[in-house]
């Protein structure tokens, strides 16, 4: 038996396969893009998936197809999570294995978790669903020293949203979730929007995809000329963190400042250096934070099976 953690984000799908020894066997990531398949006389090789009586392409294969779209809400998640799951299972290294699955669910949608779980079980019976962020905590417990940490806030920085979990640690591998929710419109896209607002001229008109790379690097290039954008990035990050702090205060008051640690996870951490920009004395970032949720979910279900 092998164990699959699956993190279906609005930007990317991350999947990590672990064994009984909790070792990572395979990790993949692909854009959360879906399109109906339209064959052409000349095209690159694509993985075409039959789902619901129709043919689809997923991830990079969906780019350039008419009707290509990115998952954006709960109904999209419920309808197409099984298709994304099927894409993972047909990837080299995942196919043909006896697998138990743990999938993450945004805490803001936690009351509807059964609907997504049932949709996934149409593909494979052995599926459990946990709140997004729980996997990252499990991964950090495996990787880092959390001695003295009794309360922790998990912040999962995604494409469109930030998920949070306020947790109390009751023992090694044991915890209680005190509160959790999803903060909409506070993911990487918000930071990119603020960054765009700091730019002038042609730079401000570049597509989000290009600006994301410039934001991450703090510099860019236009007509072959290198441009230092560190000041623009700093101002955008300051505004973003102020908004984030305001939302956290509205949700959990000042409790988050009193936690023993804040775990920042998800691909969004690469864009604003939370260790430097969030006002907390102990910021913990997991290894490969974009995969931490999926990796920890795989570890969690592997331990649960022991």
mmCIF file of C-alpha atoms in Angstrom:
data_model
loop_
_atom_site.group_PDB
_atom_site.id
_atom_site.type_symbol
_atom_site.label_atom_id
_atom_site.label_comp_id
_atom_site.label_asym_id
_atom_site.label_seq_id
_atom_site.Cartn_x
_atom_site.Cartn_y
_atom_site.Cartn_z
ATOM 1 C CA UNK A 1 0.000 0.000 0.000
ATOM 2 C CA UNK A 2 1.136 3.525 -0.834
ATOM 3 C CA UNK A 3 -0.348 6.817 0.315
ATOM 4 C CA UNK A 4 -1.301 9.815 -1.800
ATOM 5 C CA UNK A 5 -1.722 13.347 -0.495
ATOM 6 C CA UNK A 6 -3.552 15.624 -2.910
ATOM 7 C CA UNK A 7 -3.786 19.404 -2.677
ATOM 8 C CA UNK A 8 -6.228 20.807 -5.255
ATOM 9 C CA UNK A 9 -5.540 24.526 -5.402
ATOM 10 C CA UNK A 10 -7.071 27.107 -7.703
ATOM 11 C CA UNK A 11 -3.643 27.743 -9.195
ATOM 12 C CA UNK A 12 -2.075 24.281 -9.207
ATOM 13 C CA UNK A 13 -2.748 20.692 -8.219
ATOM 14 C CA UNK A 14 -0.025 19.156 -6.045
ATOM 15 C CA UNK A 15 0.195 15.426 -5.407
ATOM 16 C CA UNK A 16 2.743 13.525 -3.302
ATOM 17 C CA UNK A 17 3.038 9.744 -2.971
ATOM 18 C CA UNK A 18 4.654 8.315 0.167
ATOM 19 C CA UNK A 19 5.355 4.774 1.362
ATOM 20 C CA UNK A 20 4.910 3.073 4.737
ATOM 21 C CA UNK A 21 8.280 4.479 5.847
ATOM 22 C CA UNK A 22 6.918 7.992 5.154
ATOM 23 C CA UNK A 23 9.439 8.458 2.344
ATOM 24 C CA UNK A 24 8.414 10.552 -0.662
ATOM 25 C CA UNK A 25 8.254 8.383 -3.768
ATOM 26 C CA UNK A 26 6.918 10.912 -6.259
ATOM 27 C CA UNK A 27 5.726 14.518 -6.302
ATOM 28 C CA UNK A 28 4.031 16.321 -9.165
ATOM 29 C CA UNK A 29 2.390 19.658 -9.806
ATOM 30 C CA UNK A 30 0.305 20.913 -12.720
ATOM 31 C CA UNK A 31 -1.946 23.927 -13.372
ATOM 32 C CA UNK A 32 -5.594 23.593 -12.332
ATOM 33 C CA UNK A 33 -6.748 24.016 -15.926
ATOM 34 C CA UNK A 34 -9.497 22.007 -17.615
ATOM 35 C CA UNK A 35 -10.760 22.007 -21.198
ATOM 36 C CA UNK A 36 -12.878 19.863 -23.449
ATOM 37 C CA UNK A 37 -10.637 18.092 -25.936
ATOM 38 C CA UNK A 38 -10.774 19.260 -29.553
ATOM 39 C CA UNK A 39 -8.586 17.061 -31.796
ATOM 40 C CA UNK A 40 -6.407 18.695 -34.431
ATOM 41 C CA UNK A 41 -4.474 17.228 -37.378
ATOM 42 C CA UNK A 42 -1.224 18.558 -35.917
ATOM 43 C CA UNK A 43 -0.727 18.686 -32.162
ATOM 44 C CA UNK A 44 1.683 17.578 -29.451
ATOM 45 C CA UNK A 45 1.017 14.389 -27.521
ATOM 46 C CA UNK A 46 -1.657 14.961 -24.884
ATOM 47 C CA UNK A 47 -3.229 12.835 -22.172
ATOM 48 C CA UNK A 48 -6.917 12.728 -23.060
ATOM 49 C CA UNK A 49 -9.206 11.730 -20.184
ATOM 50 C CA UNK A 50 -12.750 10.395 -20.547
ATOM 51 C CA UNK A 51 -14.971 11.791 -17.804
ATOM 52 C CA UNK A 52 -18.735 12.074 -17.571
ATOM 53 C CA UNK A 53 -19.127 10.895 -21.133
ATOM 54 C CA UNK A 54 -16.856 13.631 -22.516
ATOM 55 C CA UNK A 55 -13.176 13.927 -23.414
ATOM 56 C CA UNK A 56 -11.026 16.394 -21.471
ATOM 57 C CA UNK A 57 -7.445 17.586 -21.251
ATOM 58 C CA UNK A 58 -6.006 18.866 -17.974
ATOM 59 C CA UNK A 59 -3.075 20.997 -16.804
ATOM 60 C CA UNK A 60 -0.587 22.153 -19.429
ATOM 61 C CA UNK A 61 -2.424 20.053 -22.024
ATOM 62 C CA UNK A 62 -5.459 22.343 -21.639
ATOM 63 C CA UNK A 63 -3.578 25.478 -22.699
ATOM 64 C CA UNK A 64 -4.559 26.569 -26.186
ATOM 65 C CA UNK A 65 -7.814 24.608 -26.151
ATOM 66 C CA UNK A 66 -11.071 26.511 -26.713
ATOM 67 C CA UNK A 67 -13.048 26.793 -23.506
ATOM 68 C CA UNK A 68 -10.001 26.312 -21.243
ATOM 69 C CA UNK A 69 -10.834 27.416 -17.707
ATOM 70 C CA UNK A 70 -9.387 27.452 -14.214
ATOM 71 C CA UNK A 71 -11.350 26.074 -11.258
ATOM 72 C CA UNK A 72 -12.781 29.011 -9.329
ATOM 73 C CA UNK A 73 -15.404 27.906 -6.777
ATOM 74 C CA UNK A 74 -16.885 25.029 -4.795
ATOM 75 C CA UNK A 75 -19.107 23.786 -7.626
ATOM 76 C CA UNK A 76 -16.066 23.572 -9.916
ATOM 77 C CA UNK A 77 -14.187 21.689 -7.204
ATOM 78 C CA UNK A 78 -16.975 19.175 -6.637
ATOM 79 C CA UNK A 79 -17.491 18.567 -10.352
ATOM 80 C CA UNK A 80 -13.904 18.377 -11.542
ATOM 81 C CA UNK A 81 -11.872 17.152 -8.547
ATOM 82 C CA UNK A 82 -12.404 13.532 -9.698
ATOM 83 C CA UNK A 83 -11.072 14.453 -13.156
ATOM 84 C CA UNK A 84 -7.948 16.034 -11.633
ATOM 85 C CA UNK A 85 -7.587 12.959 -9.425
ATOM 86 C CA UNK A 86 -7.779 10.752 -12.530
ATOM 87 C CA UNK A 87 -5.035 12.853 -14.140
ATOM 88 C CA UNK A 88 -2.774 12.187 -11.155
ATOM 89 C CA UNK A 89 -3.449 8.444 -11.184
ATOM 90 C CA UNK A 90 -2.524 8.225 -14.880
ATOM 91 C CA UNK A 91 0.830 9.928 -14.334
ATOM 92 C CA UNK A 92 3.996 7.818 -14.430
ATOM 93 C CA UNK A 93 4.878 6.706 -10.905
ATOM 94 C CA UNK A 94 1.289 6.816 -9.665
ATOM 95 C CA UNK A 95 -0.496 4.432 -11.997
ATOM 96 C CA UNK A 96 -1.082 0.779 -11.150
ATOM 97 C CA UNK A 97 -0.430 1.174 -7.429
ATOM 98 C CA UNK A 98 -2.661 0.209 -4.516
ATOM 99 C CA UNK A 99 -3.236 3.644 -3.045
ATOM 100 C CA UNK A 100 -5.049 5.254 -0.111
ATOM 101 C CA UNK A 101 -5.824 8.934 -0.640
ATOM 102 C CA UNK A 102 -6.004 11.983 1.614
ATOM 103 C CA UNK A 103 -7.284 15.186 -0.016
ATOM 104 C CA UNK A 104 -7.312 18.704 1.409
ATOM 105 C CA UNK A 105 -10.453 20.825 1.625
ATOM 106 C CA UNK A 106 -10.493 24.608 2.181
ATOM 107 C CA UNK A 107 -11.740 25.127 5.758
ATOM 108 C CA UNK A 108 -14.254 27.672 4.495
ATOM 109 C CA UNK A 109 -16.005 24.821 2.687
ATOM 110 C CA UNK A 110 -15.645 22.298 5.495
ATOM 111 C CA UNK A 111 -19.431 21.816 6.001
ATOM 112 C CA UNK A 112 -19.613 20.597 2.361
ATOM 113 C CA UNK A 113 -16.646 18.215 2.632
ATOM 114 C CA UNK A 114 -18.849 15.150 2.231
ATOM 115 C CA UNK A 115 -19.870 16.207 -1.274
ATOM 116 C CA UNK A 116 -16.272 16.378 -2.487
ATOM 117 C CA UNK A 117 -15.323 13.176 -0.646
ATOM 118 C CA UNK A 118 -18.202 11.302 -2.287
ATOM 119 C CA UNK A 119 -17.240 12.651 -5.709
ATOM 120 C CA UNK A 120 -13.659 11.425 -5.232
ATOM 121 C CA UNK A 121 -14.846 8.037 -3.971
ATOM 122 C CA UNK A 122 -16.474 7.477 -7.343
ATOM 123 C CA UNK A 123 -12.869 7.149 -8.576
ATOM 124 C CA UNK A 124 -11.409 5.331 -5.552
ATOM 125 C CA UNK A 125 -13.074 4.097 -2.372
ATOM 126 C CA UNK A 126 -10.161 4.696 0.018
ATOM 127 C CA UNK A 127 -10.412 8.503 0.296
ATOM 128 C CA UNK A 128 -10.444 10.756 3.353
ATOM 129 C CA UNK A 129 -10.718 14.552 3.400
ATOM 130 C CA UNK A 130 -8.958 16.855 5.892
ATOM 131 C CA UNK A 131 -8.898 20.657 6.267
ATOM 132 C CA UNK A 132 -6.347 22.399 4.107
ATOM 133 C CA UNK A 133 -3.382 23.345 6.284
ATOM 134 C CA UNK A 134 -3.476 20.202 8.404
ATOM 135 C CA UNK A 135 -1.077 18.474 6.015
ATOM 136 C CA UNK A 136 1.448 21.280 6.325
ATOM 137 C CA UNK A 137 1.389 20.948 10.115
ATOM 138 C CA UNK A 138 2.020 17.194 9.887
ATOM 139 C CA UNK A 139 4.889 17.792 7.444
ATOM 140 C CA UNK A 140 6.479 20.377 9.737
ATOM 141 C CA UNK A 141 6.250 18.022 12.733
ATOM 142 C CA UNK A 142 8.223 15.465 10.709
ATOM 143 C CA UNK A 143 10.832 17.950 9.483
ATOM 144 C CA UNK A 144 11.445 20.532 12.185
ATOM 145 C CA UNK A 145 11.844 20.926 15.930
ATOM 146 C CA UNK A 146 8.614 22.272 17.433
ATOM 147 C CA UNK A 147 9.744 21.898 21.048
ATOM 148 C CA UNK A 148 7.809 24.260 23.299
ATOM 149 C CA UNK A 149 5.089 24.873 20.713
ATOM 150 C CA UNK A 150 1.632 24.260 22.152
ATOM 151 C CA UNK A 151 -0.456 26.563 19.970
ATOM 152 C CA UNK A 152 0.104 27.236 16.303
ATOM 153 C CA UNK A 153 -1.496 29.168 13.460
ATOM 154 C CA UNK A 154 -1.267 27.648 9.983
ATOM 155 C CA UNK A 155 -1.425 30.102 7.072
ATOM 156 C CA UNK A 156 -1.710 28.508 3.644
ATOM 157 C CA UNK A 157 -1.039 31.080 0.922
ATOM 158 C CA UNK A 158 -2.723 29.984 -2.280
ATOM 159 C CA UNK A 159 -3.535 31.418 -5.677
ATOM 160 C CA UNK A 160 -6.826 33.121 -4.772
ATOM 161 C CA UNK A 161 -7.205 32.583 -1.039
ATOM 162 C CA UNK A 162 -5.447 32.213 2.292
ATOM 163 C CA UNK A 163 -6.610 29.324 4.480
ATOM 164 C CA UNK A 164 -5.949 29.443 8.210
ATOM 165 C CA UNK A 165 -6.145 26.890 11.009
ATOM 166 C CA UNK A 166 -5.708 27.778 14.674
ATOM 167 C CA UNK A 167 -4.524 24.622 16.434
ATOM 168 C CA UNK A 168 -3.577 23.326 19.856
ATOM 169 C CA UNK A 169 -0.952 20.582 19.998
ATOM 170 C CA UNK A 170 -1.956 17.900 22.512
ATOM 171 C CA UNK A 171 0.916 15.460 21.856
ATOM 172 C CA UNK A 172 3.281 14.345 19.104
ATOM 173 C CA UNK A 173 1.104 13.865 16.052
ATOM 174 C CA UNK A 174 -1.950 14.817 18.098
ATOM 175 C CA UNK A 175 -3.756 18.133 17.810
ATOM 176 C CA UNK A 176 -7.090 19.876 18.098
ATOM 177 C CA UNK A 177 -8.306 22.421 15.550
ATOM 178 C CA UNK A 178 -9.723 25.374 17.459
ATOM 179 C CA UNK A 179 -10.881 27.370 14.459
ATOM 180 C CA UNK A 180 -10.361 27.556 10.715
ATOM 181 C CA UNK A 181 -11.603 29.493 7.724
ATOM 182 C CA UNK A 182 -10.784 30.604 4.205
ATOM 183 C CA UNK A 183 -9.943 34.263 3.550
ATOM 184 C CA UNK A 184 -11.130 34.997 -0.009
ATOM 185 C CA UNK A 185 -9.294 37.242 -2.488
ATOM 186 C CA UNK A 186 -6.145 37.346 -0.350
ATOM 187 C CA UNK A 187 -3.952 34.918 -2.261
ATOM 188 C CA UNK A 188 -1.102 35.602 -4.645
ATOM 189 C CA UNK A 189 -3.460 37.283 -7.127
ATOM 190 C CA UNK A 190 -4.154 40.055 -4.570
ATOM 191 C CA UNK A 191 -0.437 40.649 -4.054
ATOM 192 C CA UNK A 192 0.106 40.767 -7.827
ATOM 193 C CA UNK A 193 -2.718 43.301 -8.111
ATOM 194 C CA UNK A 194 -1.104 45.507 -5.448
ATOM 195 C CA UNK A 195 2.262 45.130 -7.191
ATOM 196 C CA UNK A 196 0.689 46.183 -10.492
ATOM 197 C CA UNK A 197 -0.663 49.285 -8.776
ATOM 198 C CA UNK A 198 2.894 50.301 -7.838
ATOM 199 C CA UNK A 199 4.134 50.061 -11.435
ATOM 200 C CA UNK A 200 3.975 52.703 -14.129
ATOM 201 C CA UNK A 201 3.635 52.668 -17.896
ATOM 202 C CA UNK A 202 4.069 49.483 -19.903
ATOM 203 C CA UNK A 203 5.131 47.425 -16.913
ATOM 204 C CA UNK A 204 1.714 47.903 -15.337
ATOM 205 C CA UNK A 205 0.072 46.498 -18.473
ATOM 206 C CA UNK A 206 1.920 43.174 -18.466
ATOM 207 C CA UNK A 207 -0.119 39.990 -17.850
ATOM 208 C CA UNK A 208 -0.360 38.549 -14.344
ATOM 209 C CA UNK A 209 1.865 35.630 -15.301
ATOM 210 C CA UNK A 210 4.780 37.947 -16.136
ATOM 211 C CA UNK A 211 4.205 40.145 -13.097
ATOM 212 C CA UNK A 212 4.235 37.125 -10.773
ATOM 213 C CA UNK A 213 7.786 36.324 -11.850
ATOM 214 C CA UNK A 214 8.875 39.948 -11.475
ATOM 215 C CA UNK A 215 7.270 40.139 -8.044
ATOM 216 C CA UNK A 216 9.058 37.006 -6.888
ATOM 217 C CA UNK A 217 12.414 38.236 -8.182
ATOM 218 C CA UNK A 218 11.988 41.902 -7.227
ATOM 219 C CA UNK A 219 13.206 42.842 -10.664
ATOM 220 C CA UNK A 220 12.142 42.665 -14.273
ATOM 221 C CA UNK A 221 13.180 43.239 -17.838
ATOM 222 C CA UNK A 222 11.601 45.413 -20.519
ATOM 223 C CA UNK A 223 13.026 45.692 -24.018
ATOM 224 C CA UNK A 224 16.143 43.915 -22.801
ATOM 225 C CA UNK A 225 16.775 46.390 -19.971
ATOM 226 C CA UNK A 226 16.943 45.122 -16.382
ATOM 227 C CA UNK A 227 14.748 47.094 -13.983
ATOM 228 C CA UNK A 228 15.068 47.091 -10.192
ATOM 229 C CA UNK A 229 11.569 46.625 -8.767
ATOM 230 C CA UNK A 230 12.523 45.938 -5.147
ATOM 231 C CA UNK A 231 10.939 49.192 -3.930
ATOM 232 C CA UNK A 232 7.716 48.470 -5.796
ATOM 233 C CA UNK A 233 7.674 44.989 -4.297
ATOM 234 C CA UNK A 234 8.329 46.284 -0.768
ATOM 235 C CA UNK A 235 5.433 48.746 -0.931
ATOM 236 C CA UNK A 236 3.054 46.135 -2.351
ATOM 237 C CA UNK A 237 4.061 43.626 0.346
ATOM 238 C CA UNK A 238 3.546 46.202 3.103
ATOM 239 C CA UNK A 239 0.003 46.869 1.868
ATOM 240 C CA UNK A 240 -0.691 43.154 1.484
ATOM 241 C CA UNK A 241 0.496 42.294 5.000
ATOM 242 C CA UNK A 242 -1.600 45.119 6.466
ATOM 243 C CA UNK A 243 -4.668 43.671 4.732
ATOM 244 C CA UNK A 244 -3.812 40.164 5.925
ATOM 245 C CA UNK A 245 -3.360 41.332 9.521
ATOM 246 C CA UNK A 246 -6.701 43.099 9.368
ATOM 247 C CA UNK A 247 -8.464 39.952 8.156
ATOM 248 C CA UNK A 248 -6.796 37.785 10.808
ATOM 249 C CA UNK A 249 -7.794 40.249 13.531
ATOM 250 C CA UNK A 250 -11.398 40.152 12.262
ATOM 251 C CA UNK A 251 -11.368 36.343 12.400
ATOM 252 C CA UNK A 252 -9.358 35.436 15.506
ATOM 253 C CA UNK A 253 -8.636 38.762 17.234
ATOM 254 C CA UNK A 254 -5.136 39.051 18.678
ATOM 255 C CA UNK A 255 -5.018 35.310 19.447
ATOM 256 C CA UNK A 256 -2.791 34.623 16.461
ATOM 257 C CA UNK A 257 -0.055 36.904 17.867
ATOM 258 C CA UNK A 258 -0.124 34.895 21.103
ATOM 259 C CA UNK A 259 0.458 31.521 19.415
ATOM 260 C CA UNK A 260 3.822 29.843 19.934
ATOM 261 C CA UNK A 261 4.465 29.622 16.194
ATOM 262 C CA UNK A 262 2.997 30.539 12.815
ATOM 263 C CA UNK A 263 3.499 28.008 10.028
ATOM 264 C CA UNK A 264 3.412 29.664 6.606
ATOM 265 C CA UNK A 265 2.920 27.270 3.720
ATOM 266 C CA UNK A 266 1.801 27.160 0.090
ATOM 267 C CA UNK A 267 3.453 28.546 -3.015
ATOM 268 C CA UNK A 268 2.501 32.088 -2.027
ATOM 269 C CA UNK A 269 5.285 32.262 0.571
ATOM 270 C CA UNK A 270 7.844 32.639 -2.229
ATOM 271 C CA UNK A 271 6.462 36.056 -3.118
ATOM 272 C CA UNK A 272 6.719 38.044 0.113
ATOM 273 C CA UNK A 273 9.161 36.483 2.659
ATOM 274 C CA UNK A 274 6.848 36.043 5.665
ATOM 275 C CA UNK A 275 9.812 35.683 8.073
ATOM 276 C CA UNK A 276 10.656 39.330 7.417
ATOM 277 C CA UNK A 277 7.211 40.768 6.878
ATOM 278 C CA UNK A 278 4.825 39.150 9.375
ATOM 279 C CA UNK A 279 4.944 40.485 12.974
ATOM 280 C CA UNK A 280 5.451 37.223 14.854
ATOM 281 C CA UNK A 281 8.499 35.990 16.759
ATOM 282 C CA UNK A 282 8.500 32.453 15.345
ATOM 283 C CA UNK A 283 7.647 31.961 11.688
ATOM 284 C CA UNK A 284 8.148 28.395 10.451
ATOM 285 C CA UNK A 285 8.241 27.499 6.757
ATOM 286 C CA UNK A 286 8.174 23.846 5.695
ATOM 287 C CA UNK A 287 10.565 22.399 3.167
ATOM 288 C CA UNK A 288 9.183 22.899 -0.340
ATOM 289 C CA UNK A 289 6.170 24.786 1.013
ATOM 290 C CA UNK A 290 4.177 24.404 -2.199
ATOM 291 C CA UNK A 291 4.140 20.613 -1.611
ATOM 292 C CA UNK A 292 3.857 20.652 2.186
ATOM 293 C CA UNK A 293 0.097 20.117 2.390
ATOM 294 C CA UNK A 294 0.111 17.185 -0.018
ATOM 295 C CA UNK A 295 3.223 15.668 1.568
ATOM 296 C CA UNK A 296 1.786 15.945 5.070
ATOM 297 C CA UNK A 297 -1.555 14.525 3.963
ATOM 298 C CA UNK A 298 0.256 11.477 2.583
ATOM 299 C CA UNK A 299 2.207 11.113 5.833
ATOM 300 C CA UNK A 300 -0.951 11.516 7.923
ATOM 301 C CA UNK A 301 -2.903 8.782 6.155
ATOM 302 C CA UNK A 302 0.141 6.485 6.166
ATOM 303 C CA UNK A 303 0.433 6.873 9.948
ATOM 304 C CA UNK A 304 -3.304 6.398 10.369
ATOM 305 C CA UNK A 305 -3.036 3.050 8.569
ATOM 306 C CA UNK A 306 -0.422 1.696 10.992
#
